[in-house]
Amino acid sequence: MIDRIVFSVYQINKYVKETLDYDPILQNVWIRGEISNFKWHSSGHMYFTLKDKSAKVRCVMFKQKNHTLDFIPRDGMAVILLGGISLYSQEGQYQVYVDYMEQDGLGKLYAEFLKLKDRLQKEGLFDTKLKKQIPFFPTKVAVVTSHTGAAVQDIIDVMHRRCPMTDIFVVPVLVQGKNASKQIAAALDYINTRSDIDVIILARGGGSIEELWAFNEEQTAYAIYHSHIPVISGIGHETDFTIADFVSDLRAPTPSAAAEIAVPDLNNIMDQMENLTFRAIKAISRDIDDKRQYIDTFLNNYIIKYPQRFVDQRYMQVDFLYSQLYSFINTILSNKKHKLSSIAGALEALSPLSILARGYAQINKIGYNNNPICSIKQLHSGDNVQLCLHDGKAICYIDKIMGG
């Protein structure tokens, strides 16, 4: 019997799955087809079949991938998707795990959009430093949009409700189609020749990328860029972004939101004014009460009520301080006099005059700088000397020397 290897179904499916998962081409593949059997599960995941005239393949797009879609898939819709092919082992069915999906025919438009966006950005049309300030309280707002669409009526309703004294100047234009961009640019250029317009709203309702394409045209972008009047864009829905949004001074997610941005809400302002008035009155009243209390406290002060008593107390305080100062000075003088007397007594006891007064005399030899004679050895017979007594001087003659 020939040796053979027998695999289980699980092993085969596992081998096929790993083969598909490790194929670099099958893990990053673009596929074009038509959606059928579309199901949007309550979990958020999308399950559908992609088919063409000759074949079909099962697809799944998980919630974390499909939340970025700018359209809702439906049966019969032609799409281009990007994903990886793997095997659903439990069913033995291979399927496409979709990472990205777009409507077929939009890929070229989107590429043009990105190309123009990149070029205009490099030219500086999106520079935030060039964005003009939107006036807080415009007197007249120009609205550039279709006169037949819901957007213009929404804008008028919102502005009349928020700020009825602001004038609205509607400039009707085509907002889709071949000549739409030309009309939009001409309208913006015309509005900029007027001096009564404070702000411009450029708006239209939602639509596909093809329907919004007039706002992705180069002509529209340059007209917005060269406008010296601030431009607010309110194009499509919140998820829609156009070149006009990037060039405008301010983007609003919808036409109604653009109207809300363009004018203030007077009711809200009145409420704020009432609140501020109430707070101001309350603050002033509190300040007046504080000042009144301060004045009452001041008027009840002892000094204000009895000023003479305050003065008399200060007189008494001065007298007391004077007595203390007088006593202090006398004590200092007495101590100084006593100390001076002691020093004078000591000096008196040491004074040569005191010694002379007790009968002593000082002898100076005449002719020798009156130096005092301290020994008989300094004398000779016949010398003349001077005697200094306590009450005068005398000249003596040395007749005889004895001793020494």
mmCIF file of C-alpha atoms in Angstrom:
data_model
loop_
_atom_site.group_PDB
_atom_site.id
_atom_site.type_symbol
_atom_site.label_atom_id
_atom_site.label_comp_id
_atom_site.label_asym_id
_atom_site.label_seq_id
_atom_site.Cartn_x
_atom_site.Cartn_y
_atom_site.Cartn_z
ATOM 1 C CA MET A 1 0.000 0.000 0.000
ATOM 2 C CA ILE A 2 1.380 3.420 -1.002
ATOM 3 C CA ASP A 3 2.260 5.775 1.933
ATOM 4 C CA ARG A 4 0.081 8.807 2.070
ATOM 5 C CA ILE A 5 -0.378 11.889 4.253
ATOM 6 C CA VAL A 6 -3.937 12.687 5.272
ATOM 7 C CA PHE A 7 -4.829 16.202 6.430
ATOM 8 C CA SER A 8 -7.808 17.337 8.399
ATOM 9 C CA VAL A 9 -10.134 20.027 7.066
ATOM 10 C CA TYR A 10 -8.819 22.385 9.734
ATOM 11 C CA GLN A 11 -5.211 21.790 8.657
ATOM 12 C CA ILE A 12 -6.051 22.417 5.010
ATOM 13 C CA ASN A 13 -7.941 25.613 5.776
ATOM 14 C CA LYS A 14 -5.137 26.749 8.070
ATOM 15 C CA TYR A 15 -2.544 26.110 5.361
ATOM 16 C CA VAL A 16 -4.564 27.973 2.708
ATOM 17 C CA LYS A 17 -5.174 30.879 5.100
ATOM 18 C CA GLU A 18 -1.480 31.222 5.945
ATOM 19 C CA THR A 19 -0.624 31.032 2.233
ATOM 20 C CA LEU A 20 -3.020 33.892 1.476
ATOM 21 C CA ASP A 21 -1.984 35.953 4.530
ATOM 22 C CA TYR A 22 1.694 35.850 3.636
ATOM 23 C CA ASP A 23 1.204 36.809 -0.015
ATOM 24 C CA PRO A 24 2.251 40.514 -0.293
ATOM 25 C CA ILE A 25 0.152 41.100 -3.418
ATOM 26 C CA LEU A 26 -3.055 39.707 -1.919
ATOM 27 C CA GLN A 27 -2.631 41.731 1.286
ATOM 28 C CA ASN A 28 -2.651 45.112 -0.474
ATOM 29 C CA VAL A 29 -4.870 44.743 -3.506
ATOM 30 C CA TRP A 30 -7.241 47.187 -5.269
ATOM 31 C CA ILE A 31 -10.482 45.695 -6.620
ATOM 32 C CA ARG A 32 -13.275 47.274 -8.670
ATOM 33 C CA GLY A 33 -16.816 45.891 -8.640
ATOM 34 C CA GLU A 34 -20.497 46.336 -7.787
ATOM 35 C CA ILE A 35 -21.974 45.901 -4.323
ATOM 36 C CA SER A 36 -24.724 43.327 -3.754
ATOM 37 C CA ASN A 37 -26.290 41.670 -0.701
ATOM 38 C CA PHE A 38 -25.130 44.622 1.439
ATOM 39 C CA LYS A 39 -25.753 44.252 5.182
ATOM 40 C CA TRP A 40 -24.801 46.755 7.882
ATOM 41 C CA HIS A 41 -24.736 44.678 11.045
ATOM 42 C CA SER A 42 -25.780 46.074 14.454
ATOM 43 C CA SER A 43 -22.158 45.561 15.548
ATOM 44 C CA GLY A 44 -21.147 48.269 13.053
ATOM 45 C CA HIS A 45 -19.437 45.848 10.644
ATOM 46 C CA MET A 46 -20.420 45.825 6.939
ATOM 47 C CA TYR A 47 -20.863 42.590 5.006
ATOM 48 C CA PHE A 48 -21.449 42.470 1.237
ATOM 49 C CA THR A 49 -20.585 40.756 -2.030
ATOM 50 C CA LEU A 50 -18.459 42.445 -4.704
ATOM 51 C CA LYS A 51 -19.273 41.277 -8.217
ATOM 52 C CA ASP A 52 -18.697 42.012 -11.863
ATOM 53 C CA LYS A 53 -20.145 40.371 -14.987
ATOM 54 C CA SER A 54 -18.125 37.183 -14.552
ATOM 55 C CA ALA A 55 -17.487 36.588 -10.826
ATOM 56 C CA LYS A 56 -18.106 37.608 -7.240
ATOM 57 C CA VAL A 57 -16.268 37.602 -3.935
ATOM 58 C CA ARG A 58 -17.391 38.050 -0.322
ATOM 59 C CA CYS A 59 -16.208 41.154 1.534
ATOM 60 C CA VAL A 60 -16.241 42.484 5.086
ATOM 61 C CA MET A 61 -15.423 45.999 6.284
ATOM 62 C CA PHE A 62 -15.086 46.225 10.053
ATOM 63 C CA LYS A 63 -16.398 49.135 12.116
ATOM 64 C CA GLN A 64 -12.980 50.625 12.834
ATOM 65 C CA LYS A 65 -12.423 50.947 9.073
ATOM 66 C CA ASN A 66 -15.859 51.957 7.767
ATOM 67 C CA HIS A 67 -16.387 54.907 10.156
ATOM 68 C CA THR A 68 -14.219 57.018 7.811
ATOM 69 C CA LEU A 69 -16.529 56.508 4.786
ATOM 70 C CA ASP A 70 -18.027 59.700 3.353
ATOM 71 C CA PHE A 71 -20.941 57.785 1.776
ATOM 72 C CA ILE A 72 -23.296 54.951 2.697
ATOM 73 C CA PRO A 73 -22.768 51.833 0.545
ATOM 74 C CA ARG A 74 -25.841 50.278 -1.054
ATOM 75 C CA ASP A 75 -26.681 47.491 -3.472
ATOM 76 C CA GLY A 76 -25.847 48.280 -7.082
ATOM 77 C CA MET A 77 -23.206 50.895 -6.184
ATOM 78 C CA ALA A 78 -19.960 50.718 -8.175
ATOM 79 C CA VAL A 79 -16.943 50.982 -5.869
ATOM 80 C CA ILE A 80 -13.181 50.616 -5.737
ATOM 81 C CA LEU A 81 -11.803 49.087 -2.578
ATOM 82 C CA LEU A 82 -8.428 48.348 -1.017
ATOM 83 C CA GLY A 83 -7.916 45.378 1.242
ATOM 84 C CA GLY A 84 -6.326 42.037 1.957
ATOM 85 C CA ILE A 85 -7.551 38.566 0.992
ATOM 86 C CA SER A 86 -7.724 35.816 3.584
ATOM 87 C CA LEU A 87 -9.697 32.654 4.374
ATOM 88 C CA TYR A 88 -12.597 32.488 6.799
ATOM 89 C CA SER A 89 -11.559 29.087 8.172
ATOM 90 C CA GLN A 90 -14.884 28.062 9.729
ATOM 91 C CA GLU A 91 -16.663 28.272 6.342
ATOM 92 C CA GLY A 92 -13.716 27.460 4.082
ATOM 93 C CA GLN A 93 -14.608 30.640 2.210
ATOM 94 C CA TYR A 94 -12.052 33.207 1.165
ATOM 95 C CA GLN A 95 -13.059 36.878 1.411
ATOM 96 C CA VAL A 96 -11.720 40.401 1.146
ATOM 97 C CA TYR A 97 -11.067 42.306 4.366
ATOM 98 C CA VAL A 98 -11.645 45.909 3.231
ATOM 99 C CA ASP A 99 -9.455 48.735 4.595
ATOM 100 C CA TYR A 100 -10.644 51.542 2.293
ATOM 101 C CA MET A 101 -13.520 52.045 -0.133
ATOM 102 C CA GLU A 102 -14.549 54.825 -2.521
ATOM 103 C CA GLN A 103 -17.249 55.226 -5.124
ATOM 104 C CA ASP A 104 -16.014 54.256 -8.562
ATOM 105 C CA GLY A 105 -15.323 57.265 -10.747
ATOM 106 C CA LEU A 106 -14.418 59.490 -7.776
ATOM 107 C CA GLY A 107 -10.825 58.366 -7.564
ATOM 108 C CA LYS A 108 -9.748 60.661 -10.368
ATOM 109 C CA LEU A 109 -11.611 63.637 -8.910
ATOM 110 C CA TYR A 110 -10.117 63.031 -5.483
ATOM 111 C CA ALA A 111 -6.637 62.827 -6.968
ATOM 112 C CA GLU A 112 -7.228 66.164 -8.709
ATOM 113 C CA PHE A 113 -8.474 67.601 -5.440
ATOM 114 C CA LEU A 114 -5.329 66.524 -3.577
ATOM 115 C CA LYS A 115 -3.058 67.774 -6.359
ATOM 116 C CA LEU A 116 -4.670 71.252 -6.434
ATOM 117 C CA LYS A 117 -4.798 71.411 -2.638
ATOM 118 C CA ASP A 118 -1.079 70.676 -2.408
ATOM 119 C CA ARG A 119 -0.189 73.301 -5.038
ATOM 120 C CA LEU A 120 -2.349 76.050 -3.556
ATOM 121 C CA GLN A 121 -1.011 75.314 -0.104
ATOM 122 C CA LYS A 122 2.557 75.748 -1.367
ATOM 123 C CA GLU A 123 1.504 79.056 -2.974
ATOM 124 C CA GLY A 124 0.344 80.277 0.440
ATOM 125 C CA LEU A 125 -3.412 80.481 -0.200
ATOM 126 C CA PHE A 126 -4.129 78.580 3.026
ATOM 127 C CA ASP A 127 -1.769 80.625 5.235
ATOM 128 C CA THR A 128 -3.504 81.280 8.563
ATOM 129 C CA LYS A 129 -1.578 84.558 8.956
ATOM 130 C CA LEU A 130 -3.510 85.955 5.976
ATOM 131 C CA LYS A 131 -6.939 85.123 7.402
ATOM 132 C CA LYS A 132 -9.071 88.254 7.887
ATOM 133 C CA GLN A 133 -10.966 88.950 11.091
ATOM 134 C CA ILE A 134 -14.725 88.388 10.906
ATOM 135 C CA PRO A 135 -16.526 91.564 12.122
ATOM 136 C CA PHE A 136 -18.558 91.071 15.285
ATOM 137 C CA PHE A 137 -21.581 93.114 14.216
ATOM 138 C CA PRO A 138 -21.833 93.418 10.406
ATOM 139 C CA THR A 139 -24.392 95.836 8.959
ATOM 140 C CA LYS A 140 -24.729 93.945 5.658
ATOM 141 C CA VAL A 141 -23.849 90.365 4.722
ATOM 142 C CA ALA A 142 -23.565 89.120 1.136
ATOM 143 C CA VAL A 143 -24.700 85.536 0.547
ATOM 144 C CA VAL A 144 -23.327 83.783 -2.548
ATOM 145 C CA THR A 145 -25.362 80.639 -3.194
ATOM 146 C CA SER A 146 -28.171 79.186 -5.291
ATOM 147 C CA HIS A 147 -31.432 81.107 -4.970
ATOM 148 C CA THR A 148 -33.436 77.874 -5.335
ATOM 149 C CA GLY A 149 -31.709 75.685 -2.766
ATOM 150 C CA ALA A 150 -32.591 75.193 0.885
ATOM 151 C CA ALA A 151 -29.260 76.732 1.948
ATOM 152 C CA VAL A 152 -30.240 80.331 1.155
ATOM 153 C CA GLN A 153 -33.504 80.076 3.083
ATOM 154 C CA ASP A 154 -31.750 78.470 6.046
ATOM 155 C CA ILE A 155 -29.217 81.305 6.111
ATOM 156 C CA ILE A 156 -31.916 83.992 5.907
ATOM 157 C CA ASP A 157 -33.974 82.348 8.662
ATOM 158 C CA VAL A 158 -30.997 82.009 10.992
ATOM 159 C CA MET A 159 -29.784 85.584 10.441
ATOM 160 C CA HIS A 160 -33.267 87.102 10.885
ATOM 161 C CA ARG A 161 -33.703 85.155 14.092
ATOM 162 C CA ARG A 162 -30.295 86.085 15.512
ATOM 163 C CA CYS A 163 -29.848 89.653 14.260
ATOM 164 C CA PRO A 164 -32.832 91.069 12.340
ATOM 165 C CA MET A 165 -31.253 94.510 11.804
ATOM 166 C CA THR A 166 -28.412 93.087 9.673
ATOM 167 C CA ASP A 167 -29.147 93.467 5.956
ATOM 168 C CA ILE A 168 -28.806 90.431 3.689
ATOM 169 C CA PHE A 169 -27.665 90.792 0.092
ATOM 170 C CA VAL A 170 -28.192 87.559 -1.864
ATOM 171 C CA VAL A 171 -26.119 87.043 -5.007
ATOM 172 C CA PRO A 172 -27.600 83.987 -6.811
ATOM 173 C CA VAL A 173 -25.159 81.703 -8.622
ATOM 174 C CA LEU A 174 -24.941 78.162 -9.904
ATOM 175 C CA VAL A 175 -23.425 75.933 -7.222
ATOM 176 C CA GLN A 176 -22.759 72.904 -9.426
ATOM 177 C CA GLY A 177 -22.148 72.247 -13.063
ATOM 178 C CA LYS A 178 -19.786 73.449 -15.748
ATOM 179 C CA ASN A 179 -20.203 77.226 -15.300
ATOM 180 C CA ALA A 180 -20.674 77.254 -11.533
ATOM 181 C CA SER A 181 -17.069 78.130 -10.661
ATOM 182 C CA LYS A 182 -17.069 81.000 -13.163
ATOM 183 C CA GLN A 183 -20.269 82.463 -11.682
ATOM 184 C CA ILE A 184 -19.021 82.103 -8.106
ATOM 185 C CA ALA A 185 -15.756 83.908 -8.932
ATOM 186 C CA ALA A 186 -17.640 86.678 -10.785
ATOM 187 C CA ALA A 187 -19.997 87.129 -7.818
ATOM 188 C CA LEU A 188 -17.108 87.453 -5.365
ATOM 189 C CA ASP A 189 -15.339 89.948 -7.631
ATOM 190 C CA TYR A 190 -18.527 92.024 -7.942
ATOM 191 C CA ILE A 191 -19.161 92.089 -4.173
ATOM 192 C CA ASN A 192 -15.625 93.359 -3.632
ATOM 193 C CA THR A 193 -16.442 96.431 -5.752
ATOM 194 C CA ARG A 194 -19.054 97.474 -3.188
ATOM 195 C CA SER A 195 -18.335 99.403 -0.011
ATOM 196 C CA ASP A 196 -21.440 98.399 1.954
ATOM 197 C CA ILE A 197 -20.605 94.714 2.478
ATOM 198 C CA ASP A 198 -18.895 93.656 5.728
ATOM 199 C CA VAL A 199 -18.682 89.892 5.260
ATOM 200 C CA ILE A 200 -19.438 87.250 2.581
ATOM 201 C CA ILE A 201 -21.032 83.833 3.096
ATOM 202 C CA LEU A 202 -20.234 81.314 0.362
ATOM 203 C CA ALA A 203 -22.619 78.383 0.783
ATOM 204 C CA ARG A 204 -24.466 75.417 -0.641
ATOM 205 C CA GLY A 205 -26.116 72.297 0.758
ATOM 206 C CA GLY A 206 -24.624 68.832 0.901
ATOM 207 C CA GLY A 207 -23.818 66.645 -2.060
ATOM 208 C CA SER A 208 -21.353 64.256 -3.598
ATOM 209 C CA ILE A 209 -17.819 65.267 -4.477
ATOM 210 C CA GLU A 210 -18.965 65.740 -8.058
ATOM 211 C CA GLU A 211 -21.810 68.035 -6.988
ATOM 212 C CA LEU A 212 -19.438 70.100 -4.785
ATOM 213 C CA TRP A 213 -16.706 70.264 -7.413
ATOM 214 C CA ALA A 214 -17.305 73.942 -8.265
ATOM 215 C CA PHE A 215 -15.855 74.746 -4.821
ATOM 216 C CA ASN A 216 -12.730 72.723 -5.639
ATOM 217 C CA GLU A 217 -11.967 74.734 -8.771
ATOM 218 C CA GLU A 218 -8.868 76.909 -9.012
ATOM 219 C CA GLN A 219 -10.933 79.894 -10.210
ATOM 220 C CA THR A 220 -13.083 79.828 -7.070
ATOM 221 C CA ALA A 221 -10.024 79.509 -4.831
ATOM 222 C CA TYR A 222 -8.267 82.565 -6.294
ATOM 223 C CA ALA A 223 -11.461 84.654 -6.141
ATOM 224 C CA ILE A 224 -11.742 83.931 -2.406
ATOM 225 C CA TYR A 225 -8.029 84.567 -1.866
ATOM 226 C CA HIS A 226 -8.148 87.985 -3.578
ATOM 227 C CA SER A 227 -11.270 89.124 -1.718
ATOM 228 C CA HIS A 228 -10.551 92.003 0.641
ATOM 229 C CA ILE A 229 -13.872 91.289 2.359
ATOM 230 C CA PRO A 230 -13.790 88.359 4.848
ATOM 231 C CA VAL A 231 -15.297 85.145 3.463
ATOM 232 C CA ILE A 232 -17.062 82.464 5.521
ATOM 233 C CA SER A 233 -17.516 79.122 3.761
ATOM 234 C CA GLY A 234 -20.511 76.951 4.633
ATOM 235 C CA ILE A 235 -20.420 74.179 2.067
ATOM 236 C CA GLY A 236 -22.044 70.775 2.333
ATOM 237 C CA HIS A 237 -22.159 68.818 5.570
ATOM 238 C CA GLU A 238 -19.754 68.740 8.487
ATOM 239 C CA THR A 239 -17.722 65.924 6.913
ATOM 240 C CA ASP A 240 -17.376 67.700 3.553
ATOM 241 C CA PHE A 241 -14.165 69.627 2.904
ATOM 242 C CA THR A 242 -13.467 71.645 -0.240
ATOM 243 C CA ILE A 243 -10.639 73.850 -1.477
ATOM 244 C CA ALA A 244 -12.893 76.841 -0.778
ATOM 245 C CA ASP A 245 -12.962 75.867 2.916
ATOM 246 C CA PHE A 246 -9.169 75.984 3.152
ATOM 247 C CA VAL A 247 -8.866 79.365 1.376
ATOM 248 C CA SER A 248 -11.756 81.087 3.195
ATOM 249 C CA ASP A 249 -11.086 83.192 6.252
ATOM 250 C CA LEU A 250 -13.325 80.924 8.317
ATOM 251 C CA ARG A 251 -14.982 77.546 7.635
ATOM 252 C CA ALA A 252 -18.421 76.650 8.964
ATOM 253 C CA PRO A 253 -19.601 73.016 8.874
ATOM 254 C CA THR A 254 -22.971 73.905 7.285
ATOM 255 C CA PRO A 255 -24.711 76.923 5.686
ATOM 256 C CA SER A 256 -26.786 77.436 8.852
ATOM 257 C CA ALA A 257 -23.614 77.394 10.961
ATOM 258 C CA ALA A 258 -22.084 79.999 8.617
ATOM 259 C CA ALA A 259 -25.065 82.274 9.297
ATOM 260 C CA GLU A 260 -24.640 81.785 13.042
ATOM 261 C CA ILE A 261 -20.966 82.729 12.791
ATOM 262 C CA ALA A 262 -21.609 85.762 10.581
ATOM 263 C CA VAL A 263 -23.932 87.622 12.973
ATOM 264 C CA PRO A 264 -24.248 87.768 16.752
ATOM 265 C CA ASP A 265 -27.297 86.485 18.608
ATOM 266 C CA LEU A 266 -29.058 89.627 19.883
ATOM 267 C CA ASN A 267 -31.161 87.647 22.323
ATOM 268 C CA ASN A 268 -28.009 86.211 23.839
ATOM 269 C CA ILE A 269 -26.400 89.663 23.909
ATOM 270 C CA MET A 270 -29.476 91.121 25.631
ATOM 271 C CA ASP A 271 -29.367 88.326 28.195
ATOM 272 C CA GLN A 272 -25.695 89.000 28.793
ATOM 273 C CA MET A 273 -26.364 92.747 29.124
ATOM 274 C CA GLU A 274 -29.138 92.113 31.643
ATOM 275 C CA ASN A 275 -26.880 89.803 33.583
ATOM 276 C CA LEU A 276 -24.016 92.305 33.524
ATOM 277 C CA THR A 277 -26.392 95.139 34.516
ATOM 278 C CA PHE A 278 -27.685 93.088 37.439
ATOM 279 C CA ARG A 279 -24.152 92.239 38.524
ATOM 280 C CA ALA A 280 -23.059 95.881 38.174
ATOM 281 C CA ILE A 281 -26.008 97.128 40.255
ATOM 282 C CA LYS A 282 -25.328 94.490 42.870
ATOM 283 C CA ALA A 283 -21.619 95.370 42.985
ATOM 284 C CA ILE A 284 -22.357 99.117 43.239
ATOM 285 C CA SER A 285 -24.931 98.543 45.986
ATOM 286 C CA ARG A 286 -22.467 96.402 47.908
ATOM 287 C CA ASP A 287 -19.782 99.069 47.514
ATOM 288 C CA ILE A 288 -22.181 101.788 48.719
ATOM 289 C CA ASP A 289 -23.102 99.689 51.765
ATOM 290 C CA ASP A 290 -19.423 99.162 52.546
ATOM 291 C CA LYS A 291 -18.734 102.917 52.278
ATOM 292 C CA ARG A 292 -21.788 103.754 54.413
ATOM 293 C CA GLN A 293 -20.645 101.313 57.071
ATOM 294 C CA TYR A 294 -17.179 102.831 56.965
ATOM 295 C CA ILE A 295 -18.594 106.354 57.358
ATOM 296 C CA ASP A 296 -20.811 105.256 60.277
ATOM 297 C CA THR A 297 -17.828 103.667 61.973
ATOM 298 C CA PHE A 298 -15.809 106.824 61.384
ATOM 299 C CA LEU A 299 -18.522 109.120 62.760
ATOM 300 C CA ASN A 300 -18.848 106.971 65.886
ATOM 301 C CA ASN A 301 -15.145 107.144 66.505
ATOM 302 C CA TYR A 302 -14.124 108.559 69.922
ATOM 303 C CA ILE A 303 -11.870 111.174 68.302
ATOM 304 C CA ILE A 304 -14.658 112.519 66.104
ATOM 305 C CA LYS A 305 -17.183 112.599 68.955
ATOM 306 C CA TYR A 306 -14.857 114.124 71.573
ATOM 307 C CA PRO A 307 -12.038 115.961 69.794
ATOM 308 C CA GLN A 308 -11.158 118.164 72.852
ATOM 309 C CA ARG A 309 -10.661 115.119 75.019
ATOM 310 C CA PHE A 310 -8.348 113.710 72.410
ATOM 311 C CA VAL A 311 -6.343 116.959 72.389
ATOM 312 C CA ASP A 312 -6.251 117.080 76.206
ATOM 313 C CA GLN A 313 -4.961 113.531 76.333
ATOM 314 C CA ARG A 314 -2.235 114.445 73.898
ATOM 315 C CA TYR A 315 -1.306 117.462 76.073
ATOM 316 C CA MET A 316 -1.035 115.199 79.111
ATOM 317 C CA GLN A 317 1.039 112.778 77.125
ATOM 318 C CA VAL A 318 3.385 115.586 76.050
ATOM 319 C CA ASP A 319 3.741 116.784 79.666
ATOM 320 C CA PHE A 320 4.501 113.288 80.822
ATOM 321 C CA LEU A 321 7.117 112.824 78.125
ATOM 322 C CA TYR A 322 8.600 116.248 78.987
ATOM 323 C CA SER A 323 8.924 115.279 82.670
ATOM 324 C CA GLN A 324 10.570 112.012 81.747
ATOM 325 C CA LEU A 325 12.969 113.790 79.384
ATOM 326 C CA TYR A 326 13.802 116.454 82.015
ATOM 327 C CA SER A 327 14.488 113.818 84.678
ATOM 328 C CA PHE A 328 16.548 111.789 82.253
ATOM 329 C CA ILE A 329 18.690 114.783 81.241
ATOM 330 C CA ASN A 330 19.248 115.837 84.904
ATOM 331 C CA THR A 331 20.336 112.335 85.785
ATOM 332 C CA ILE A 332 22.815 112.304 82.923
ATOM 333 C CA LEU A 333 24.205 115.745 83.874
ATOM 334 C CA SER A 334 24.574 114.768 87.541
ATOM 335 C CA ASN A 335 26.458 111.639 86.599
ATOM 336 C CA LYS A 336 28.719 113.627 84.275
ATOM 337 C CA LYS A 337 29.424 116.265 86.967
ATOM 338 C CA HIS A 338 30.311 113.623 89.520
ATOM 339 C CA LYS A 339 32.593 111.901 87.075
ATOM 340 C CA LEU A 340 34.208 115.253 86.161
ATOM 341 C CA SER A 341 34.814 116.079 89.837
ATOM 342 C CA SER A 342 36.489 112.735 90.398
ATOM 343 C CA ILE A 343 38.746 113.267 87.414
ATOM 344 C CA ALA A 344 39.543 116.849 88.512
ATOM 345 C CA GLY A 345 40.464 115.655 92.023
ATOM 346 C CA ALA A 346 42.777 113.039 90.593
ATOM 347 C CA LEU A 347 44.404 115.601 88.332
ATOM 348 C CA GLU A 348 44.743 118.045 91.217
ATOM 349 C CA ALA A 349 46.538 115.458 93.316
ATOM 350 C CA LEU A 350 48.987 114.809 90.521
ATOM 351 C CA SER A 351 49.533 118.495 89.629
ATOM 352 C CA PRO A 352 53.088 119.939 90.235
ATOM 353 C CA LEU A 353 51.483 123.126 91.565
ATOM 354 C CA SER A 354 49.960 121.162 94.434
ATOM 355 C CA ILE A 355 53.401 119.845 95.325
ATOM 356 C CA LEU A 356 54.889 123.352 95.218
ATOM 357 C CA ALA A 357 52.128 124.595 97.487
ATOM 358 C CA ARG A 358 53.296 122.223 100.193
ATOM 359 C CA GLY A 359 56.718 123.991 100.398
ATOM 360 C CA TYR A 360 58.595 122.393 97.604
ATOM 361 C CA ALA A 361 60.380 124.283 94.821
ATOM 362 C CA GLN A 362 61.607 123.460 91.340
ATOM 363 C CA ILE A 363 65.140 124.542 90.379
ATOM 364 C CA ASN A 364 65.965 125.377 86.785
ATOM 365 C CA LYS A 365 69.475 126.225 85.617
ATOM 366 C CA ILE A 366 69.465 129.498 83.802
ATOM 367 C CA GLY A 367 70.970 129.389 80.334
ATOM 368 C CA TYR A 368 70.363 125.716 79.745
ATOM 369 C CA ASN A 369 66.868 125.864 78.300
ATOM 370 C CA ASN A 370 65.556 126.165 81.842
ATOM 371 C CA ASN A 371 65.951 122.427 82.297
ATOM 372 C CA PRO A 372 65.049 121.287 85.835
ATOM 373 C CA ILE A 373 67.925 120.433 88.230
ATOM 374 C CA CYS A 374 67.521 116.928 89.588
ATOM 375 C CA SER A 375 71.030 116.452 91.165
ATOM 376 C CA ILE A 376 73.797 118.616 92.744
ATOM 377 C CA LYS A 377 76.065 117.126 90.143
ATOM 378 C CA GLN A 378 74.365 119.428 87.665
ATOM 379 C CA LEU A 379 75.434 122.515 89.721
ATOM 380 C CA HIS A 380 78.684 124.376 90.145
ATOM 381 C CA SER A 381 79.701 127.178 92.444
ATOM 382 C CA GLY A 382 78.862 130.505 90.926
ATOM 383 C CA ASP A 383 75.871 129.190 88.868
ATOM 384 C CA ASN A 384 72.732 131.256 88.737
ATOM 385 C CA VAL A 385 69.555 129.212 89.095
ATOM 386 C CA GLN A 386 65.856 129.941 89.058
ATOM 387 C CA LEU A 387 63.590 128.799 91.905
ATOM 388 C CA CYS A 388 59.970 128.103 90.944
ATOM 389 C CA LEU A 389 57.633 128.314 93.949
ATOM 390 C CA HIS A 390 53.865 127.964 94.028
ATOM 391 C CA ASP A 391 53.375 131.715 94.065
ATOM 392 C CA GLY A 392 56.313 132.968 91.958
ATOM 393 C CA LYS A 393 59.944 132.681 90.908
ATOM 394 C CA ALA A 394 63.319 133.783 92.332
ATOM 395 C CA ILE A 395 66.922 134.021 90.947
ATOM 396 C CA CYS A 396 69.579 132.569 93.249
ATOM 397 C CA TYR A 397 73.380 132.373 93.226
ATOM 398 C CA ILE A 398 75.139 129.097 94.106
ATOM 399 C CA ASP A 399 77.835 129.908 96.613
ATOM 400 C CA LYS A 400 78.759 126.491 97.880
ATOM 401 C CA ILE A 401 77.928 122.912 97.050
ATOM 402 C CA MET A 402 77.757 120.320 99.798
ATOM 403 C CA GLY A 403 77.421 116.622 99.500
ATOM 404 C CA GLY A 404 77.781 114.394 96.457
#
